mmCIF file of C-alpha atoms and ligand atoms in Angstrom:
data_model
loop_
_atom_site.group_PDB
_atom_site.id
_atom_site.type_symbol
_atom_site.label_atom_id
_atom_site.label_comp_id
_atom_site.label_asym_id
_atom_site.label_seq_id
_atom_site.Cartn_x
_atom_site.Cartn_y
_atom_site.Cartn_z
ATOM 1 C CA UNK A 1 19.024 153.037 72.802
ATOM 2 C CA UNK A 2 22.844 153.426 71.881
ATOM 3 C CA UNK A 3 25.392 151.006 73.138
ATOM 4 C CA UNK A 4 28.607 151.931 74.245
ATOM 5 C CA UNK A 5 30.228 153.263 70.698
ATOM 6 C CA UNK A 6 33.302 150.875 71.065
ATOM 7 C CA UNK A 7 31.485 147.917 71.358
ATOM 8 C CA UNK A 8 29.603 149.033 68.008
ATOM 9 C CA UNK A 9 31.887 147.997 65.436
ATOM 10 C CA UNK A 10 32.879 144.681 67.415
ATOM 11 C CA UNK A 11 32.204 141.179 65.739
ATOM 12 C CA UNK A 12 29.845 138.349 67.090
ATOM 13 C CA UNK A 13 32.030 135.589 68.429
ATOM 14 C CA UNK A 14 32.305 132.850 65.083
ATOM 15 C CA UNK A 15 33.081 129.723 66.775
ATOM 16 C CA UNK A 16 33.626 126.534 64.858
ATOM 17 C CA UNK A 17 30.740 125.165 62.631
ATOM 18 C CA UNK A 18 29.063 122.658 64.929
ATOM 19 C CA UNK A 19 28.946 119.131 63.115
ATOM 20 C CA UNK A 20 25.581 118.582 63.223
ATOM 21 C CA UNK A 21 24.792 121.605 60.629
ATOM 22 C CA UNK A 22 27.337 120.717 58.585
ATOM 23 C CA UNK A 23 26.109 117.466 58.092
ATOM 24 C CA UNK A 24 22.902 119.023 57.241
ATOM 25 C CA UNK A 25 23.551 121.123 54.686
ATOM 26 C CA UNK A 26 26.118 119.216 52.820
ATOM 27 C CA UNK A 27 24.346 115.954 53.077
ATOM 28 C CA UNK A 28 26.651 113.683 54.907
ATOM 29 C CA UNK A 29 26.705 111.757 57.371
ATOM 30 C CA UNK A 30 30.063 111.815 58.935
ATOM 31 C CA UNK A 31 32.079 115.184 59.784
ATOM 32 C CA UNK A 32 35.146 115.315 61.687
ATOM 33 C CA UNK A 33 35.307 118.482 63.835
ATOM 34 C CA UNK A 34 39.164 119.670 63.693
ATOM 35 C CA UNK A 35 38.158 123.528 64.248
ATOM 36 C CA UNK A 36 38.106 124.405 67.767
ATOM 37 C CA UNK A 37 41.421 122.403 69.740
ATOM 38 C CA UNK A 38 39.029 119.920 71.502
ATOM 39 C CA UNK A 39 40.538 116.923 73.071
ATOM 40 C CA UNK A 40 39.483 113.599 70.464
ATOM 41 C CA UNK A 41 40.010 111.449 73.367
ATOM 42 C CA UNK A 42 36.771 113.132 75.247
ATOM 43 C CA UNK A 43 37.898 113.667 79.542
ATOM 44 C CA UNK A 44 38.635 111.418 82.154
ATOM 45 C CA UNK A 45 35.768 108.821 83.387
ATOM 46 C CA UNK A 46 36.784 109.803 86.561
ATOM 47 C CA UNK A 47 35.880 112.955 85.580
ATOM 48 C CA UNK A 48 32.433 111.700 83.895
ATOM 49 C CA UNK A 49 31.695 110.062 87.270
ATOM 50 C CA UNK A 50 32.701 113.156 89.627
ATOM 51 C CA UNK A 51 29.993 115.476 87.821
ATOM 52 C CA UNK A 52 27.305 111.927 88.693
ATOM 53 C CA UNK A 53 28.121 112.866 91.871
ATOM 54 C CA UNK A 54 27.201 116.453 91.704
ATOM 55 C CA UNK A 55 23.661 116.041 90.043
ATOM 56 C CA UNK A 56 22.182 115.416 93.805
ATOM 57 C CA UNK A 57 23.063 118.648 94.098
ATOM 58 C CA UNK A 58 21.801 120.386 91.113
ATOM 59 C CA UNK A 59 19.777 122.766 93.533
ATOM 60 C CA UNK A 60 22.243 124.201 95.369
ATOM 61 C CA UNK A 61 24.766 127.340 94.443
ATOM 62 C CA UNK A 62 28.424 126.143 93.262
ATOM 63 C CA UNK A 63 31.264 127.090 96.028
ATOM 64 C CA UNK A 64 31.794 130.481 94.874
ATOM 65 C CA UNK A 65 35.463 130.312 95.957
ATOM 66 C CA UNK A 66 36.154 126.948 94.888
ATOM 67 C CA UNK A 67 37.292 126.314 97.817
ATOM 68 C CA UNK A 68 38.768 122.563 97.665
ATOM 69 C CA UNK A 69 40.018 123.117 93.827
ATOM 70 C CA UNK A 70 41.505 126.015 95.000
ATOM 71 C CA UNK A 71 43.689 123.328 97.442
ATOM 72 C CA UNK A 72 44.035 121.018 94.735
ATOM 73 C CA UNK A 73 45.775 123.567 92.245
ATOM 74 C CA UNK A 74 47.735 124.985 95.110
ATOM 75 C CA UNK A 75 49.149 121.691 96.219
ATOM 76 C CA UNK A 76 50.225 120.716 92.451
ATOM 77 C CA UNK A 77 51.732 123.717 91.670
ATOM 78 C CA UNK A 78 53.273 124.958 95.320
ATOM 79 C CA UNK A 79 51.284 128.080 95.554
ATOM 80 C CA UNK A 80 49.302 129.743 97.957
ATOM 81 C CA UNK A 81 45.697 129.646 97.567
ATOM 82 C CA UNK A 82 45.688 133.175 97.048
ATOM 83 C CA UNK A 83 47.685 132.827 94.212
ATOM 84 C CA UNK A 84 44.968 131.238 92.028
ATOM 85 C CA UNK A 85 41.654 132.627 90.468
ATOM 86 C CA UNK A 86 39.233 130.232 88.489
ATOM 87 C CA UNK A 87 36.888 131.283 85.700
ATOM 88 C CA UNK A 88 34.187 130.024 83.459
ATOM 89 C CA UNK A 89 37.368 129.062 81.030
ATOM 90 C CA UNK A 90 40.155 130.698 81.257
ATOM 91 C CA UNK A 91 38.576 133.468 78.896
ATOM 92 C CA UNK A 92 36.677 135.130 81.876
ATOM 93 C CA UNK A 93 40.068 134.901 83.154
ATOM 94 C CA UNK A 94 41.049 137.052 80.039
ATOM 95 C CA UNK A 95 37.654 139.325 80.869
ATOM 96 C CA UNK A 96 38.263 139.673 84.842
ATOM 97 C CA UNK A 97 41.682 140.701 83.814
ATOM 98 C CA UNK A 98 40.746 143.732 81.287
ATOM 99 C CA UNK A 99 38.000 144.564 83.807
ATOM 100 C CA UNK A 100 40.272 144.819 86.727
ATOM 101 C CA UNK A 101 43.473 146.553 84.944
ATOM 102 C CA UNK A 102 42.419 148.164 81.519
ATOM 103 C CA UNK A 103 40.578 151.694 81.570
ATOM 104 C CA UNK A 104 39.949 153.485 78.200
ATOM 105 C CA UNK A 105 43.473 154.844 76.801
ATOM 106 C CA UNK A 106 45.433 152.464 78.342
ATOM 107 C CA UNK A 107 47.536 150.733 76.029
ATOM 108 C CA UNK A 108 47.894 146.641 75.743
ATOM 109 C CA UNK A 109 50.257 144.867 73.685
ATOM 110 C CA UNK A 110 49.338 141.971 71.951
ATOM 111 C CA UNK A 111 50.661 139.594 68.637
ATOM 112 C CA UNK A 112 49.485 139.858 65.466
ATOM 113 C CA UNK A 113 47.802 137.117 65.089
ATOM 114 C CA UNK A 114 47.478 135.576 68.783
ATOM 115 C CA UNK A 115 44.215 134.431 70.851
ATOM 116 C CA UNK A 116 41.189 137.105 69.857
ATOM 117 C CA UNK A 117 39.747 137.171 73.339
ATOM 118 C CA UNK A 118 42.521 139.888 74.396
ATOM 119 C CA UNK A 119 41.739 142.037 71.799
ATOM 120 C CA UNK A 120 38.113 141.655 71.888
ATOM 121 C CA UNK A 121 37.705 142.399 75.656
ATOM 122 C CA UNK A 122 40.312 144.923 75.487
ATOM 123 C CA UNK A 123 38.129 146.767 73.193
ATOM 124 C CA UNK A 124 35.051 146.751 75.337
ATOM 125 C CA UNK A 125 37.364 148.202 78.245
ATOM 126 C CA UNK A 126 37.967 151.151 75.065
ATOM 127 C CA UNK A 127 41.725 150.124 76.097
ATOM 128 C CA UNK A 128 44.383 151.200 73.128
ATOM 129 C CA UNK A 129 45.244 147.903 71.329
ATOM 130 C CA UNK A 130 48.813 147.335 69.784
ATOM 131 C CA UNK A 131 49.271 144.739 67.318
ATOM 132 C CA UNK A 132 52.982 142.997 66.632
ATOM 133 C CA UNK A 133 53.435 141.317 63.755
ATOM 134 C CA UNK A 134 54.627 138.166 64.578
ATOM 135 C CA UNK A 135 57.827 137.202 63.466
ATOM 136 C CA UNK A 136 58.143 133.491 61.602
ATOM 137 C CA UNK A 137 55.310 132.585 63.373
ATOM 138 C CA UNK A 138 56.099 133.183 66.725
ATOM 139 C CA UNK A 139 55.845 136.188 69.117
ATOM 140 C CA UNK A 140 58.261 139.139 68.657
ATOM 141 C CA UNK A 141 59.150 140.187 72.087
ATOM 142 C CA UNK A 142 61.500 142.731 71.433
ATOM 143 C CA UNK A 143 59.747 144.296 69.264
ATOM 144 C CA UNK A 144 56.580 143.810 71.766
ATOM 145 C CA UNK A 145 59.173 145.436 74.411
ATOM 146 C CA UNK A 146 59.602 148.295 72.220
ATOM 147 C CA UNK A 147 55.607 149.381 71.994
ATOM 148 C CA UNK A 148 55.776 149.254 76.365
ATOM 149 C CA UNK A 149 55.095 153.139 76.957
ATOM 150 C CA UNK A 150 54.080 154.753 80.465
ATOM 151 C CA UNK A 151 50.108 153.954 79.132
ATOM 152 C CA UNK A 152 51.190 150.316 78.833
ATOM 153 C CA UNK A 153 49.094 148.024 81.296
ATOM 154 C CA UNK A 154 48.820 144.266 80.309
ATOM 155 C CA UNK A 155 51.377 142.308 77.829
ATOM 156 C CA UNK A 156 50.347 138.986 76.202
ATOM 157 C CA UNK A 157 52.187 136.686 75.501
ATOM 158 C CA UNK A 158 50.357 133.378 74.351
ATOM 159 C CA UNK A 159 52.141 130.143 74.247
ATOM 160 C CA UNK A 160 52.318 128.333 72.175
ATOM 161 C CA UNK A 161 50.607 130.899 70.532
ATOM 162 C CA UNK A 162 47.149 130.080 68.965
ATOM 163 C CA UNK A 163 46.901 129.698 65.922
ATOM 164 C CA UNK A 164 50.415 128.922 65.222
ATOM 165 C CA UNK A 165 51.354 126.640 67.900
ATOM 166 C CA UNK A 166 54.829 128.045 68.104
ATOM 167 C CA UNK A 167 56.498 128.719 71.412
ATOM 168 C CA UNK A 168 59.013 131.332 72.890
ATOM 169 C CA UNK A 169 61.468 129.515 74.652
ATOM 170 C CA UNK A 170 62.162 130.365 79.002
ATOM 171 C CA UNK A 171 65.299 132.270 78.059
ATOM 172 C CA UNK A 172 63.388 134.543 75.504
ATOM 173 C CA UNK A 173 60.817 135.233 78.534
ATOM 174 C CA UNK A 174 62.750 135.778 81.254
ATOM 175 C CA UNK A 175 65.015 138.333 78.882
ATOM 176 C CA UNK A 176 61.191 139.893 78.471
ATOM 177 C CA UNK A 177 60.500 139.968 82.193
ATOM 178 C CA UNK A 178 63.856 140.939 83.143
ATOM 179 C CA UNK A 179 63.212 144.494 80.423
ATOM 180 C CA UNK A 180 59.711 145.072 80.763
ATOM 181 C CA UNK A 181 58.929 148.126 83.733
ATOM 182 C CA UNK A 182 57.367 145.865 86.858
ATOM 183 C CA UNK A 183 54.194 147.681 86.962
ATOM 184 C CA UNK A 184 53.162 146.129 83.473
ATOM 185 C CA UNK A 185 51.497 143.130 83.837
ATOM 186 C CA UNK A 186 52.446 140.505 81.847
ATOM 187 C CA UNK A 187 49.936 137.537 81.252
ATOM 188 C CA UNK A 188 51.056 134.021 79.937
ATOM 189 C CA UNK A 189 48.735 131.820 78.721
ATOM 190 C CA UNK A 190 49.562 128.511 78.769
ATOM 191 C CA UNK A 191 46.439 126.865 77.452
ATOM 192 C CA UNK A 192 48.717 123.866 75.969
ATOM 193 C CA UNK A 193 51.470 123.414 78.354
ATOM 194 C CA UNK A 194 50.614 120.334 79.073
ATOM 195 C CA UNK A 195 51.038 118.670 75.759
ATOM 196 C CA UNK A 196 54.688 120.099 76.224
ATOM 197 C CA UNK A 197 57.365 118.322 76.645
ATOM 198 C CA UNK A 198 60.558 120.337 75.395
ATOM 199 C CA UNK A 199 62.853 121.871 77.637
ATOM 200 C CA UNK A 200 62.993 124.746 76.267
ATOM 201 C CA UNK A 201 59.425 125.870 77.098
ATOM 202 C CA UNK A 202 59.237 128.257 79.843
ATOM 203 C CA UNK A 203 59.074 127.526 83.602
ATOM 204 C CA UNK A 204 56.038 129.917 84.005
ATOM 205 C CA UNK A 205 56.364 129.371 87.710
ATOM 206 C CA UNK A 206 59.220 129.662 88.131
ATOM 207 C CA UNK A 207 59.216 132.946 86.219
ATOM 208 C CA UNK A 208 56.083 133.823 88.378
ATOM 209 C CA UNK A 209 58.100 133.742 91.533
ATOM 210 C CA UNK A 210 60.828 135.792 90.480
ATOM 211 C CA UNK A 211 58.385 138.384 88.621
ATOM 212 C CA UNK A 212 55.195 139.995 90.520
ATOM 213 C CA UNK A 213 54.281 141.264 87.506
ATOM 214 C CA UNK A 214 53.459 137.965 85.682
ATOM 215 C CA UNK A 215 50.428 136.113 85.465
ATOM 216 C CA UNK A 216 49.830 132.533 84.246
ATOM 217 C CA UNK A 217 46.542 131.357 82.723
ATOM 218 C CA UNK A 218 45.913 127.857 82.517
ATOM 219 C CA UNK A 219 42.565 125.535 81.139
ATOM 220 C CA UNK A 220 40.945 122.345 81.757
ATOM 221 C CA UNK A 221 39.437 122.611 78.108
ATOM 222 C CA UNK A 222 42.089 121.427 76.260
ATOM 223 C CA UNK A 223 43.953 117.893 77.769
ATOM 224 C CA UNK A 224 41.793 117.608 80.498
ATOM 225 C CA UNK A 225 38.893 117.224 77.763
ATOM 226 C CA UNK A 226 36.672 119.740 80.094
ATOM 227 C CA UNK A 227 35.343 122.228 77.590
ATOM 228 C CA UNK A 228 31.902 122.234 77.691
ATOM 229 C CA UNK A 229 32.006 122.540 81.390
ATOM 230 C CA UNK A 230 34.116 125.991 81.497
ATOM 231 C CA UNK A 231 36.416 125.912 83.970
ATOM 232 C CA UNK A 232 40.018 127.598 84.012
ATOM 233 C CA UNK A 233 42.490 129.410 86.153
ATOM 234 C CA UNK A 234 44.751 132.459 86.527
ATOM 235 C CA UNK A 235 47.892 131.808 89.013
ATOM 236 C CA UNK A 236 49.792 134.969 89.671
ATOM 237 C CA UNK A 237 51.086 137.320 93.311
ATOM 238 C CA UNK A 238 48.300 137.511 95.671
ATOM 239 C CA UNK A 239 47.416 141.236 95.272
ATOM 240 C CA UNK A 240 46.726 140.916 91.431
ATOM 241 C CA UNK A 241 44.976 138.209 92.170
ATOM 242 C CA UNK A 242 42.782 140.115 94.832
ATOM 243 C CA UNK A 243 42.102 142.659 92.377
ATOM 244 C CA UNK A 244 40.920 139.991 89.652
ATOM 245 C CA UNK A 245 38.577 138.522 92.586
ATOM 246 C CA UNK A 246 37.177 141.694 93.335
ATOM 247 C CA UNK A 247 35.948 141.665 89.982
ATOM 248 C CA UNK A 248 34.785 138.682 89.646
ATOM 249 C CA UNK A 249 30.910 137.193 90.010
ATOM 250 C CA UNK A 250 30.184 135.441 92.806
ATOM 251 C CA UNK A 251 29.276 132.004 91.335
ATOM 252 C CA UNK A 252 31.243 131.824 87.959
ATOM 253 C CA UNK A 253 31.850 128.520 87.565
ATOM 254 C CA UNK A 254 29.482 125.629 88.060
ATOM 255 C CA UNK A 255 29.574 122.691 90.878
ATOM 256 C CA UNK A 256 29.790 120.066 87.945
ATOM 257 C CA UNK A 257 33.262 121.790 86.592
ATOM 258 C CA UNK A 258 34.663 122.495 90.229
ATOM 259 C CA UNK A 259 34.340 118.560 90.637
ATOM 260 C CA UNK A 260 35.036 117.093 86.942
ATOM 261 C CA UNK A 261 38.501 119.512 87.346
ATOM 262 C CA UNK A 262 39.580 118.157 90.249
ATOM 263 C CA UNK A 263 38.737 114.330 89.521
ATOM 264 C CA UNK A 264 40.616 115.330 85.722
ATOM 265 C CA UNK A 265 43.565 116.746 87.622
ATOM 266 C CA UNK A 266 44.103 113.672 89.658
ATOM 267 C CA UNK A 267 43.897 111.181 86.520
ATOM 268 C CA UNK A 268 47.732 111.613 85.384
ATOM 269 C CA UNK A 269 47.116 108.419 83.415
ATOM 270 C CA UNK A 270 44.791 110.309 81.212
ATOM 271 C CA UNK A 271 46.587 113.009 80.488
ATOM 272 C CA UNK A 272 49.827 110.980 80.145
ATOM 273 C CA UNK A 273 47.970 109.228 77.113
ATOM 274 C CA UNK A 274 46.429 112.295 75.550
ATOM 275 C CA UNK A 275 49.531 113.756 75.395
ATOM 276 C CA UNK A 276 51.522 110.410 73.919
ATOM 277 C CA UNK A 277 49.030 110.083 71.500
ATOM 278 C CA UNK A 278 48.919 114.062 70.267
ATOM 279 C CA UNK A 279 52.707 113.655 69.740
ATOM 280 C CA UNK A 280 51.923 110.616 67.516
ATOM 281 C CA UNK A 281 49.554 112.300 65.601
ATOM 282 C CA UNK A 282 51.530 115.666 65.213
ATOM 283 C CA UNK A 283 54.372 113.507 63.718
ATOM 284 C CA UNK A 284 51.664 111.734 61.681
ATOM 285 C CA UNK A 285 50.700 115.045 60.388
ATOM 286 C CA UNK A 286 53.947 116.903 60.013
ATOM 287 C CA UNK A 287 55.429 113.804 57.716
ATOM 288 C CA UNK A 288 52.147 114.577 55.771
ATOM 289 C CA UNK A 289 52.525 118.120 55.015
ATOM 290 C CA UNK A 290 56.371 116.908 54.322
ATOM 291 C CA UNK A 291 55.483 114.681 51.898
ATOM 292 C CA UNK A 292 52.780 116.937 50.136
ATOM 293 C CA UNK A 293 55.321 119.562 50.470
ATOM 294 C CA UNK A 294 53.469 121.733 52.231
ATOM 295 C CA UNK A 295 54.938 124.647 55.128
ATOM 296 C CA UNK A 296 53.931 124.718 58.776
ATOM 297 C CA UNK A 297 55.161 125.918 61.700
ATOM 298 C CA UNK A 298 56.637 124.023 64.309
ATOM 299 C CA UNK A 299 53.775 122.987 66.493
ATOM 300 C CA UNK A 300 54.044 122.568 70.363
ATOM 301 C CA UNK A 301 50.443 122.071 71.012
ATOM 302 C CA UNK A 302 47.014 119.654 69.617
ATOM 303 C CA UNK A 303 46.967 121.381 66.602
ATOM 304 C CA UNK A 304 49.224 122.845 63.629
ATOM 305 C CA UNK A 305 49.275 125.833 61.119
ATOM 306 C CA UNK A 306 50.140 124.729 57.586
ATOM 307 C CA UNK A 307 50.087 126.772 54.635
ATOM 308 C CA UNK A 308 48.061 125.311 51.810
ATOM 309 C CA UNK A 309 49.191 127.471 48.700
ATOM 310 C CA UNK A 310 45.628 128.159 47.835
ATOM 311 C CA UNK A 311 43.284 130.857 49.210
ATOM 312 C CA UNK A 312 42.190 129.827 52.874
ATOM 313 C CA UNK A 313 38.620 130.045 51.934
ATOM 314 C CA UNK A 314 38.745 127.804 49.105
ATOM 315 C CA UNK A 315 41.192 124.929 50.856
ATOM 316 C CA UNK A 316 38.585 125.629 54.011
ATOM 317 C CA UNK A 317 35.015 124.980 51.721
ATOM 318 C CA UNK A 318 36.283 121.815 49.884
ATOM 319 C CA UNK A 319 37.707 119.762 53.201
ATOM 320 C CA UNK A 320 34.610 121.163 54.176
ATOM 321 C CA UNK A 321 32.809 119.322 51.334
ATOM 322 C CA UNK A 322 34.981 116.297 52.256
ATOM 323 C CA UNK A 323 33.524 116.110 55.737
ATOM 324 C CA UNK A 324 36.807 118.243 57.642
ATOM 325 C CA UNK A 325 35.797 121.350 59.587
ATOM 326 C CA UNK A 326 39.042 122.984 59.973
ATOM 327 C CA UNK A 327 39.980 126.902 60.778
ATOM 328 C CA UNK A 328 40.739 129.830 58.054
ATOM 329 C CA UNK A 329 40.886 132.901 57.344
ATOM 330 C CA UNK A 330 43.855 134.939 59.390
ATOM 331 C CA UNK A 331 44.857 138.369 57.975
ATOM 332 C CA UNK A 332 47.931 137.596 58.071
ATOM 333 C CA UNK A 333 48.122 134.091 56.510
ATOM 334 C CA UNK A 334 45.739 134.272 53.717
ATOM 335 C CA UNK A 335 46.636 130.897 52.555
ATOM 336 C CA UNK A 336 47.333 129.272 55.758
ATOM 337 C CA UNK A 337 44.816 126.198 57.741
ATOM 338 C CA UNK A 338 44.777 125.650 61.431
ATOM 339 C CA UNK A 339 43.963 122.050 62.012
ATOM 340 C CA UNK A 340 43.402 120.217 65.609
ATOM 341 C CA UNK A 341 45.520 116.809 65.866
ATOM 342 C CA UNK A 342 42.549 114.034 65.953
ATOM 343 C CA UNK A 343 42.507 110.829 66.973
ATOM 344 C CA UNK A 344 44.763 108.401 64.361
ATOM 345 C CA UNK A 345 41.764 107.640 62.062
ATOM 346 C CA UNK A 346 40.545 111.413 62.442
ATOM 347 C CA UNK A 347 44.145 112.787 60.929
ATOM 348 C CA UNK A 348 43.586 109.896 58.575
ATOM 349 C CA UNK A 349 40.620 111.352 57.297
ATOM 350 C CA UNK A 350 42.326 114.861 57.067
ATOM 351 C CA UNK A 351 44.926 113.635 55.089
ATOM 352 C CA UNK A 352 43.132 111.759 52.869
ATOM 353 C CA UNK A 353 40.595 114.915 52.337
ATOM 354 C CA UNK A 354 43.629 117.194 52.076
ATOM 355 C CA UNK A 355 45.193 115.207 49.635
ATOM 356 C CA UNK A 356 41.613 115.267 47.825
ATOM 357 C CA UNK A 357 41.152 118.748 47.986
ATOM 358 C CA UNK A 358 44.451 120.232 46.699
ATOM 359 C CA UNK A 359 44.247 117.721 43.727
ATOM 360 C CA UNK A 360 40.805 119.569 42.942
ATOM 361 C CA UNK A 361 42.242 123.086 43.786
ATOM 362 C CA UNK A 362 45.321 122.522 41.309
ATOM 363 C CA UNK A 363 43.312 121.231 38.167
ATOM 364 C CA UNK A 364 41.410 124.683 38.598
ATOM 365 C CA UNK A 365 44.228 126.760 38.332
ATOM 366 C CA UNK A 366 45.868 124.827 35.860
ATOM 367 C CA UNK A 367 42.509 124.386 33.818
HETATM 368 C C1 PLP B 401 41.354 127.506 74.168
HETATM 369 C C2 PLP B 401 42.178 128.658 74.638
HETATM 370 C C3 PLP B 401 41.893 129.370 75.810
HETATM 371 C C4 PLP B 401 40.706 129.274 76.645
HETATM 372 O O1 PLP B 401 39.929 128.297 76.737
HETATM 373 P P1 PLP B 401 38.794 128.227 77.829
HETATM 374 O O2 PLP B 401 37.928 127.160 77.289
HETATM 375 O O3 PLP B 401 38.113 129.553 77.925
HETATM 376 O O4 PLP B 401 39.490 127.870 79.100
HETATM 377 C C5 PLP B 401 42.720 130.386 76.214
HETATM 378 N N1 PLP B 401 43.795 130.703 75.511
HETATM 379 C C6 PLP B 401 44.098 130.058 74.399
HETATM 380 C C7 PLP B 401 45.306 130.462 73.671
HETATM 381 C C8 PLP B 401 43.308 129.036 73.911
HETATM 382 O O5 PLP B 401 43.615 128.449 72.769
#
C-alpha cells in the first residue's frame, strides 16, 4: 500500500509536551505549560455553563451550519451570514481552504517562519510552497509580492505572526492588497487580534470590504479560552466562502463548541480581563528579558520570542528540568524561545527558571 508520495516525507504533528508526562519523567510535581498559547485564565463560566446545557443533548448531531453562531458572528462583525465559515479550529479553516483553492503546482506564498499548518496542508494538496524569509521578525510583504506569479493561489499573511508575535501594520496591508493581482487570495489570520490594542494593527474588515480577495481567520482558542473544544471561523466575500463550504464536512464542529462560542463571545468582561492582564504580564516579561539583557521581538499577542544566546535545545531541556515547557527549535532562530504570557505567578516561575537556567548554561561554556 503506497500513500500519496507527497505526504511521505511529511512530519507527525509535535504539539507541546503535555504536563502530565513531563512530570513523570522528570520527577516533579509542578510544571507550568507555556508551549502551546493557551489562555492561563481557562474560558468564560458562562461558557462552562452553556456546554451543561448541551450534555441533554449529547445524542443528537451538532447544527451542521451553525446556524445561530453564524447570527452571532454576523451581528458583531456587520457581515452577512454568508460571509462566515466555522471549523474544528480555525486550522480546518486552513485545510478547507487548501482543499478548495490549491491543486498540485499551484504556488502559495508563505513566511519563513510563520504558522506550520499552511505549509503542511499545502503540501498534502502537492501545492508549490514559497518560503520568505522574514525580515526582523516580521513578514516581508514586498518581497512576498515579488514571489506572486500567474501559478500564485493563496498568500498568508499571519498576524501577529506565530512565533514571533510581530505585526504588519493596516498601511503595510492595504499597500499589499492594493499590489497583489485580485484573483490571489489572500488569507489573514488573526488568531490574536483580540489581545490587540494598537492602532496600527490592521482593520481586517475593513480591508475585507474593499478587497474580495481577502480572507480573515479568526479562533475561539486563544482569549476566548476554547481550545479543547475546536471551534474557529473564516470571514471573507460570499462566493469564497461558498467554495470553502462546499468542501467542508457536514458536522465539523461539535454542539458543545457552537454553544461555549457563543456564550464566550457575549462575556466582554472576560475577555476585557484576559486581555488587561496579558498586557501586564507581557510588560512583566519584556522588563525581564531587559534586565537579563536578553533580545525579543516586539510582541502583540499572549506570548513572546526572545533570543536566549544559547542553543534552543539546551535553554529548552533545562527550563524543562526547572518545571517550564516552553517552544524551540525554529530554523531560523537557532537560539531563540517562544514563551506563552502566564498568569503573574506562572511568568514568575519563568523568570525565576530562566534566570536559573542561563546561570547553569554560562558556567558550562565558561568552564
Ligand atoms: C493557534 C493558532 C491558530 C489556530 O488555532 P485553532 O485552535 O485551530 O483555532 C491559527 N493560527 C495561528 C497563527 C495560531 O497561532
Amino acid at each position: 500500500m503506497q500513500p500519496k508520495p507527497n505526504i511521505v516525507h511529511l512530519p507527525v504533528y509535535q504539539p507541546g509536551r503535555p504536563v502530565e508526562d513531563v512530570k513523570r519523567e522528570l520527577g516533579l510535581t509542578e510544571v507550568i505549560k507555556l508551549a502551546s498559547n493557551e489562555n492561563p485564565f481557562g474560558c468564560s463560566e458562562k461558557a462552562k455553563a452553556a456546554i451543561v446545557d448541551e450534555l441533554g443533548s449529547t445524542s443528537i448531531y451538532p447544527d451542521g451550519a451553525s446556524v445561530a453562531l453564524t447570527a452571532d458572528i454576523a451581528a458583531r462583525h456587520g457581515v452577512e451570514p454568508e460571509q462566515l465559515i466555522f471549523g474544528a479550529g480555525s486550522d480546518e479553516v486552513i485545510l478547507m481552504l487548501t482543499r478548495a483553492y490549491l491543486v498540485p503546482d499551484d504556488e502559495t506564498i508563505m513566511a519563513d517562519e510563520t504558522f506550520p499548518q499552511y505549509k503542511h496542508n499545502a503540501e498534502i494538496e502537492n501545492a508549490k510552497v514559497i518560503e520568505v524569509p522574514l525580515k526582523d521578525g516580521k513578514h516581508d510583504l514586498p518581497a512576498m509580492l515579488a514571489r506572486v506569479t500567474d501559478k500564485t493561489k493563496i498568500v498568508w499573511i499571519c498576524n501577529p505572526n506565530n512565533p514571533t508575535g510581530t505585526i504588519v501594520t493596516h498601511a503595510e496591508v492595504e499597500a499589499f492588497m492594493e499590489q497583489v493581482p485580485g484573483d490571489v487570495l489572500v488569507v489573514l489570520d488573526e488568531a490574536y487580534c483580540e489581545y490587540i490594542d494598537d492602532s496600527a494593527y490592521p482593520d481586517g474588515f475593513g480591508l475585507m470590504r474593499r478587497f474580495r480577495n481577502l480572507v480573515l481567520l479568526r479562533t475561539f482558542s486563544k482569549i476566548y479560552g476554547l481550545a479543547s473544544l475546536r471551534i474557529g471561523y473564516g470571514i471573507g466575500d460570499a462566493q469564497v466562502i461558498r467554495s470553502i463550504n462546499q468542501v467542508r464536512e457536514p458536522f465539523n464542529t461539535t454542539r458543545f463548541a457552537q454553544a461555549a462560542a457563543r456564550a464566550a463571545l457575549a462575556d466582554e468582561a472576560f475577555v476585557d480581563a484576559c486581555r488587561t492582564r496579558n498586557a501586564e504580564g507581557l510588560r512583566y516579561l519584556t522588563a525581564a528579558f531587559d534586565r537579563l539583557g536578553l533580545s525579543y521581538f516586539p510582541p502583540y499577542g499572549n506570548f513572546v520570542m526572545f533570543d536566549a544566546g544559547h542553543p534552543s535545545a539546551e535553554v529548552f531541556d533545562g527550563l524543562l528540568r526547572h518545571g517550564i515547557i516552553s517552544r524551540s527549535r525554529w530554523n531560523l532562530y537557532p537560539t531563540h524561545i517562544r514563551i506563552t504570557v502566564g498568569s503573574q505567578q506562572q511568568n514568575e516561575a519563568f523568570i525565576g527558571a530562566l534566570e536559573q537556567v542561563l546561570d547553569e548554561l554560562a558556567v558550562r561554556v565558561q568552564g
